[in-house]
mmCIF file of C-alpha atoms in Angstrom:
data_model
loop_
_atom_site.group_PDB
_atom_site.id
_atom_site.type_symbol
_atom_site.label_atom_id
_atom_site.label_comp_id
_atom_site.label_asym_id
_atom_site.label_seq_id
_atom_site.Cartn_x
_atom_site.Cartn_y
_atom_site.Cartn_z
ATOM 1 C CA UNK A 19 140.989 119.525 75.755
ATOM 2 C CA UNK A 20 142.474 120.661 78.785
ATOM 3 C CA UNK A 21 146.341 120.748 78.903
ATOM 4 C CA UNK A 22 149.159 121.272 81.253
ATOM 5 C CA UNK A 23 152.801 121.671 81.123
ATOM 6 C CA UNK A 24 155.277 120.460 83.872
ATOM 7 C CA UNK A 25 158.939 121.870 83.706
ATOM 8 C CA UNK A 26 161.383 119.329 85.160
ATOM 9 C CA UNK A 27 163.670 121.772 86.646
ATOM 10 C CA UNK A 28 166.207 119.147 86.884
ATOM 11 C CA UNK A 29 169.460 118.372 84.652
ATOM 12 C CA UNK A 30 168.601 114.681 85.091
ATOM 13 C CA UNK A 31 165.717 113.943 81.929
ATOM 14 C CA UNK A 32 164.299 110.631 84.332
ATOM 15 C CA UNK A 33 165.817 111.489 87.885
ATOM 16 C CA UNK A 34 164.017 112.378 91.272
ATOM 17 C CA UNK A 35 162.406 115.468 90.165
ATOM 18 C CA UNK A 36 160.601 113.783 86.670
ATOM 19 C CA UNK A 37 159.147 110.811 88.554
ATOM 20 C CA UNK A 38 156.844 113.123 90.821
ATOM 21 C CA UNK A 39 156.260 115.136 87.845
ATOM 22 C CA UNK A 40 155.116 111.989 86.059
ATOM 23 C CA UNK A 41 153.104 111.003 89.096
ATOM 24 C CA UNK A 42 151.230 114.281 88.634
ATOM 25 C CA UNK A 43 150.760 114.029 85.206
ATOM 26 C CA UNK A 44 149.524 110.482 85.564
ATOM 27 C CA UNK A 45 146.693 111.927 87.556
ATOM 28 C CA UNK A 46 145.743 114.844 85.410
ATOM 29 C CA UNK A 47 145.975 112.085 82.364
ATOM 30 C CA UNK A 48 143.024 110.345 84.421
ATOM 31 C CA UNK A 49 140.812 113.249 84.988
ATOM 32 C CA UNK A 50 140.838 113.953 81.652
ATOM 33 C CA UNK A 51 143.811 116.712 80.743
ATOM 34 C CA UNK A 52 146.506 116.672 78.292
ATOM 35 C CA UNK A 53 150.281 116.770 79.638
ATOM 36 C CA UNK A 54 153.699 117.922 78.367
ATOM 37 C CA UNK A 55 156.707 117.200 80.249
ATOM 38 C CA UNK A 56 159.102 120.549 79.386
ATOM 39 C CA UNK A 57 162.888 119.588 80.092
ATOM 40 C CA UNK A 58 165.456 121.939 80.936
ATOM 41 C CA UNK A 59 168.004 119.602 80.027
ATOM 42 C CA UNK A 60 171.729 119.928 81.137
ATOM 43 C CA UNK A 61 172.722 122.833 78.728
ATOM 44 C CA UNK A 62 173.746 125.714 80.584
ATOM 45 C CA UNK A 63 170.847 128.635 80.971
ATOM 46 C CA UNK A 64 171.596 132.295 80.595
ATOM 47 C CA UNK A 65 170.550 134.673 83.671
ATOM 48 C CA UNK A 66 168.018 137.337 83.272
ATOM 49 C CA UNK A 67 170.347 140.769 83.404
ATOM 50 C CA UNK A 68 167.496 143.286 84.033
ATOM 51 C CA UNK A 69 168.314 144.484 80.579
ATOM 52 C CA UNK A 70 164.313 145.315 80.056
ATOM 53 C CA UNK A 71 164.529 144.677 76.102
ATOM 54 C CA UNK A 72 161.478 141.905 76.360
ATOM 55 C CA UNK A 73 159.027 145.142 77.230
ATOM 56 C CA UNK A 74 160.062 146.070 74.260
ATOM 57 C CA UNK A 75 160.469 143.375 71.485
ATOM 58 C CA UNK A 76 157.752 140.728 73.422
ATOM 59 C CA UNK A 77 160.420 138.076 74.384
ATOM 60 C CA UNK A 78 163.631 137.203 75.894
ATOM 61 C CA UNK A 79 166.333 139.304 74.046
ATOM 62 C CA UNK A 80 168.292 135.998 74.595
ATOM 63 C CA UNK A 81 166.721 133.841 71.725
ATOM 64 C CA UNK A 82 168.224 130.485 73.641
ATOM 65 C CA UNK A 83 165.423 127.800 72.230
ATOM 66 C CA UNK A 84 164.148 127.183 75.510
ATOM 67 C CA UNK A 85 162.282 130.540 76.829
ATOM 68 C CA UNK A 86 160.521 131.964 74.057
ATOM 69 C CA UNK A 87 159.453 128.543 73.084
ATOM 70 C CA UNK A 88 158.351 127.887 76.489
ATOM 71 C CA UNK A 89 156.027 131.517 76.370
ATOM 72 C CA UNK A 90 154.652 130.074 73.156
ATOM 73 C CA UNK A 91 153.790 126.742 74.785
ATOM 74 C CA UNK A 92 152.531 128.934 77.894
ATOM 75 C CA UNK A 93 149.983 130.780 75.830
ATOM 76 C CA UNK A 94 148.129 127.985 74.634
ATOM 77 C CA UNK A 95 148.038 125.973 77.717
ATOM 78 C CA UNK A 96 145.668 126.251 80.823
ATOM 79 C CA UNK A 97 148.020 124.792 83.854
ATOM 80 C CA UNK A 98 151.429 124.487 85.197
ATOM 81 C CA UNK A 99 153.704 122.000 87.580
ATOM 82 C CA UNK A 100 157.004 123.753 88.151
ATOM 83 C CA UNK A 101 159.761 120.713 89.774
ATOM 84 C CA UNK A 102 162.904 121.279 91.028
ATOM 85 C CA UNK A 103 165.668 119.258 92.790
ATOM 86 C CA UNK A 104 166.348 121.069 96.249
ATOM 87 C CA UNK A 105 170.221 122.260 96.154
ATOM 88 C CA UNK A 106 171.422 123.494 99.545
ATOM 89 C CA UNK A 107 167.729 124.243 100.600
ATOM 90 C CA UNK A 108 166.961 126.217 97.666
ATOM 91 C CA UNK A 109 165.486 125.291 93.902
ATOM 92 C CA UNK A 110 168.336 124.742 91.153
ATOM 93 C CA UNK A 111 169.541 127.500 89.650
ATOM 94 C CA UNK A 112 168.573 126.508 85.953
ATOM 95 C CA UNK A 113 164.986 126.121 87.312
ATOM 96 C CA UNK A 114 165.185 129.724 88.634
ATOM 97 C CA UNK A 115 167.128 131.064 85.744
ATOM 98 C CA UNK A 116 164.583 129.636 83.360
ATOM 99 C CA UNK A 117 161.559 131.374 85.302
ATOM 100 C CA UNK A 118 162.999 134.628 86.048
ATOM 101 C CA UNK A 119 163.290 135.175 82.343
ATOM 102 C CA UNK A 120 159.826 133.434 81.644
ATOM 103 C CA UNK A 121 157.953 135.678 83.838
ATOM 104 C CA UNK A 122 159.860 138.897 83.068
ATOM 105 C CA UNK A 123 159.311 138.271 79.619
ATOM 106 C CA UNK A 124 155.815 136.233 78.881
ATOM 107 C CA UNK A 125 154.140 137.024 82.226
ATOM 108 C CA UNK A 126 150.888 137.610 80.793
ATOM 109 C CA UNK A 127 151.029 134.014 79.269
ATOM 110 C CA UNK A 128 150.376 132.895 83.387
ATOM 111 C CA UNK A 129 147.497 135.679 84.749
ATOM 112 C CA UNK A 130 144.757 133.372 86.118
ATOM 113 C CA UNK A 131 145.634 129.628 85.513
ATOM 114 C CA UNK A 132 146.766 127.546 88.089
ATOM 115 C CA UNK A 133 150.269 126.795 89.086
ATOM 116 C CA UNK A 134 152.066 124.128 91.534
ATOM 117 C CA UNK A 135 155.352 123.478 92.441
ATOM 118 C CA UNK A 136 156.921 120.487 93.444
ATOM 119 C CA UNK A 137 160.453 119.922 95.429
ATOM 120 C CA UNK A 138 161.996 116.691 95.655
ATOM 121 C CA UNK A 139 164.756 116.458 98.004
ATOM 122 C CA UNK A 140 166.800 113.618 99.794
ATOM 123 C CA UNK A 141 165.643 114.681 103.727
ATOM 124 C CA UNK A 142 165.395 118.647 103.794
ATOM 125 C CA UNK A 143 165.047 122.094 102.289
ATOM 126 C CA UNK A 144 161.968 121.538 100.258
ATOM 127 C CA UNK A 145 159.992 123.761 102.409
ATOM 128 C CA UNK A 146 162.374 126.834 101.463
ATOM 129 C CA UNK A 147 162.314 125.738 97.808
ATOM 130 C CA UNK A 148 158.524 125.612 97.205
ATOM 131 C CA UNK A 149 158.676 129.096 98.808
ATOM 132 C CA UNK A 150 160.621 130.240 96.431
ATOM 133 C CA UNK A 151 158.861 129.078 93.302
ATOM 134 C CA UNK A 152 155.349 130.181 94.652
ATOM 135 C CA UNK A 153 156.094 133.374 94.613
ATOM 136 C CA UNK A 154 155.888 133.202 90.642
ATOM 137 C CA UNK A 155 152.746 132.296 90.775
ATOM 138 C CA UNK A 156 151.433 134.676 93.639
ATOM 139 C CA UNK A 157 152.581 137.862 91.646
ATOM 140 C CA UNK A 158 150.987 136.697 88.471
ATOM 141 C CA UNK A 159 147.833 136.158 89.685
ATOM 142 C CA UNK A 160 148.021 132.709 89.379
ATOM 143 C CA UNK A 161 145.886 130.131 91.955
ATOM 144 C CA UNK A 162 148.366 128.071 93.426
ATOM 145 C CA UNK A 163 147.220 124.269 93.576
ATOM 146 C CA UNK A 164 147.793 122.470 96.738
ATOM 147 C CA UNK A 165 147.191 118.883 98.030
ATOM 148 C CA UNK A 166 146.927 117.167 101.141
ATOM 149 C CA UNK A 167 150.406 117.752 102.548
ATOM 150 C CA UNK A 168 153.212 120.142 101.295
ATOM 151 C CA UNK A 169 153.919 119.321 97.670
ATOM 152 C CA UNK A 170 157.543 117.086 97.834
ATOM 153 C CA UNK A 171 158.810 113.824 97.481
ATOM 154 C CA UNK A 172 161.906 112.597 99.369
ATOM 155 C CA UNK A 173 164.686 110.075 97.563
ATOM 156 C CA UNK A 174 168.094 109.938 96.513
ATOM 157 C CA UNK A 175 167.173 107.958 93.575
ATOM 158 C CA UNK A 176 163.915 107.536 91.276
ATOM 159 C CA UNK A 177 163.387 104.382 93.047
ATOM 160 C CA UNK A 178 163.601 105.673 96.391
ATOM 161 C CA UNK A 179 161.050 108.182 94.977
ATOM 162 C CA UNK A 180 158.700 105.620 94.654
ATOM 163 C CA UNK A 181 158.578 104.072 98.313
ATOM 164 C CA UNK A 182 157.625 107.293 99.339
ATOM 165 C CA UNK A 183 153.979 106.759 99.355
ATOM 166 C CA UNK A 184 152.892 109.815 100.882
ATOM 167 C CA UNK A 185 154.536 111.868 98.810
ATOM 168 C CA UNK A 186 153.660 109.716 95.447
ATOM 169 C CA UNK A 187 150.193 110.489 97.343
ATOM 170 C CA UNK A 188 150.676 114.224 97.510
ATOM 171 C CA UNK A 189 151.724 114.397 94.055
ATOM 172 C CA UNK A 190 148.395 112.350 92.851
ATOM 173 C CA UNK A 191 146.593 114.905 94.794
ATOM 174 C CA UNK A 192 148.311 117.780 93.130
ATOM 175 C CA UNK A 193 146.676 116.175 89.814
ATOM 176 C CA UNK A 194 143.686 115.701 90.873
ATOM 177 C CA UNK A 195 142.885 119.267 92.092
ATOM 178 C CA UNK A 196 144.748 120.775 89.319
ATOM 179 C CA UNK A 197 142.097 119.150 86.820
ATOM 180 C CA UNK A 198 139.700 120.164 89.185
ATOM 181 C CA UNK A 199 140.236 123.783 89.088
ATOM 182 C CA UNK A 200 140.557 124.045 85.608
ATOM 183 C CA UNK A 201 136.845 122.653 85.188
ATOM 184 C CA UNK A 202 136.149 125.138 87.494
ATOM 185 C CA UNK A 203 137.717 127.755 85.573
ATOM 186 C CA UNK A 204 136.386 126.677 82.440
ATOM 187 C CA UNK A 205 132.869 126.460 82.968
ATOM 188 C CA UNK A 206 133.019 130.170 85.038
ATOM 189 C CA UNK A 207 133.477 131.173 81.551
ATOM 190 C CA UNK A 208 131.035 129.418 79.902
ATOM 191 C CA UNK A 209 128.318 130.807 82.702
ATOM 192 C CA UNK A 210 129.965 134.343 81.262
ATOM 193 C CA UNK A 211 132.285 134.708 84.716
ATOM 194 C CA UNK A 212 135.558 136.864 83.113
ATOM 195 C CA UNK A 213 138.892 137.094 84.916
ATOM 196 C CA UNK A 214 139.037 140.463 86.859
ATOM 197 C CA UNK A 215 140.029 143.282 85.323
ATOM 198 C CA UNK A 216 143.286 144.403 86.886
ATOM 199 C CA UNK A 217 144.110 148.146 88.427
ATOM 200 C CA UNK A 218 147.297 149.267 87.032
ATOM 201 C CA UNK A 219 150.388 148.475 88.543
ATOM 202 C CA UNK A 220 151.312 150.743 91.504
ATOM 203 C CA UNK A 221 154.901 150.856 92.459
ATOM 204 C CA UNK A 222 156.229 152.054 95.802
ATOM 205 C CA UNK A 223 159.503 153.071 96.455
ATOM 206 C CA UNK A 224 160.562 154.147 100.114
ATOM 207 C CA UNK A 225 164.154 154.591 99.155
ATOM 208 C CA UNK A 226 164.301 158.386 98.918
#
């Protein structure tokens, strides 16, 4: 079966952030696909410092409990919600810790499974967040799932979450085409559709 892990970006386990994950994962629960919720917890998270030792060992040089066993987790699954509190207009800087090493390290783990990321917020700045987190996704060759409206909720508090039924709405929609995708994607390969084959990486430096 089908599965799909959603990273609660916040340090709050059951705040803002988790109950539109849960909303989500609600949804994808009815269509048929297995969930995880993934918690970043409060502990602090180490920066990525360009160091370049993953290329060579196949993980984060920092062995923290949280990244490398996230890449595992990545492997096997076939979908991912990334949420994150909005912090003066931008995602939390766990959330973006957390990914910067994830990608630099387990990238491949990603290539070609969809991806969605959701901002919760008390009025603004979710805009600018979910800008920031889709680019993960758009250089890893990841579809990005959408809904029917930008993907945020708006509350100061879980339950203030919850009388925001647009956004509750948004993040059933989220669900919904996430499963829907995956189907997709699963039974292209079953007809014999494979992922494209990727040119190798070209880099371009204009800084002589």
């Amino acid at each position: 079966m089908a599965r799909v892990l959603l990273v609660n970006g916040s340090c709050n386990e059951r705040g803002c952030t988790y109950t539109a994950l849960m909303e989500v994962a609600g949804a994808l629960e009815k269509e048929g696909v297995n969930t995880e919720i993934f918690q970043l917890g409060r502990e602090a998270i180490r920066d990525c410092i360009g160091c370049g030792g993953c290329r060579e060992l196949g993980r984060c040089v920092f062995d923290d409990d949280l990244v490398n066993l996230f890449v595992q987790k990545a492997r096997e699954a076939d979908g991912f919600v990334f949420g994150t509190p909005v912090y003066y207009a931008h995602p939390s800087g766990r959330i973006l810790s957390f990914l910067d090493r994830v990608f630099y390290s387990g990238g491949s783990a990603f290539a070609w499974k969809p991806g969605a990321a959701v901002a919760s917020a008390r009025r603004a700045g979710t805009s600018a967040s979910l800008d920031v987190l889709n680019k993960y996704f758009t250089i890893s060759r990841m579809p990005v799932v959408s809904s029917n409206y930008w993907n945020m909720v708006h509350g100061n508090t879980p339950d203030q979450v919850c009388q925001d039924l647009e956004g509750l709405q948004v993040m059933r929609g989220i669900g919904q085409n996430m499963a829907w995708i995956i189907k997709c994607i699963e039974a292209g390969k079953a007809a014999g559709i494979e992922s494209p084959k990727p040119e190798a990486k070209v880099r371009t430096n204009f800084i002589r």
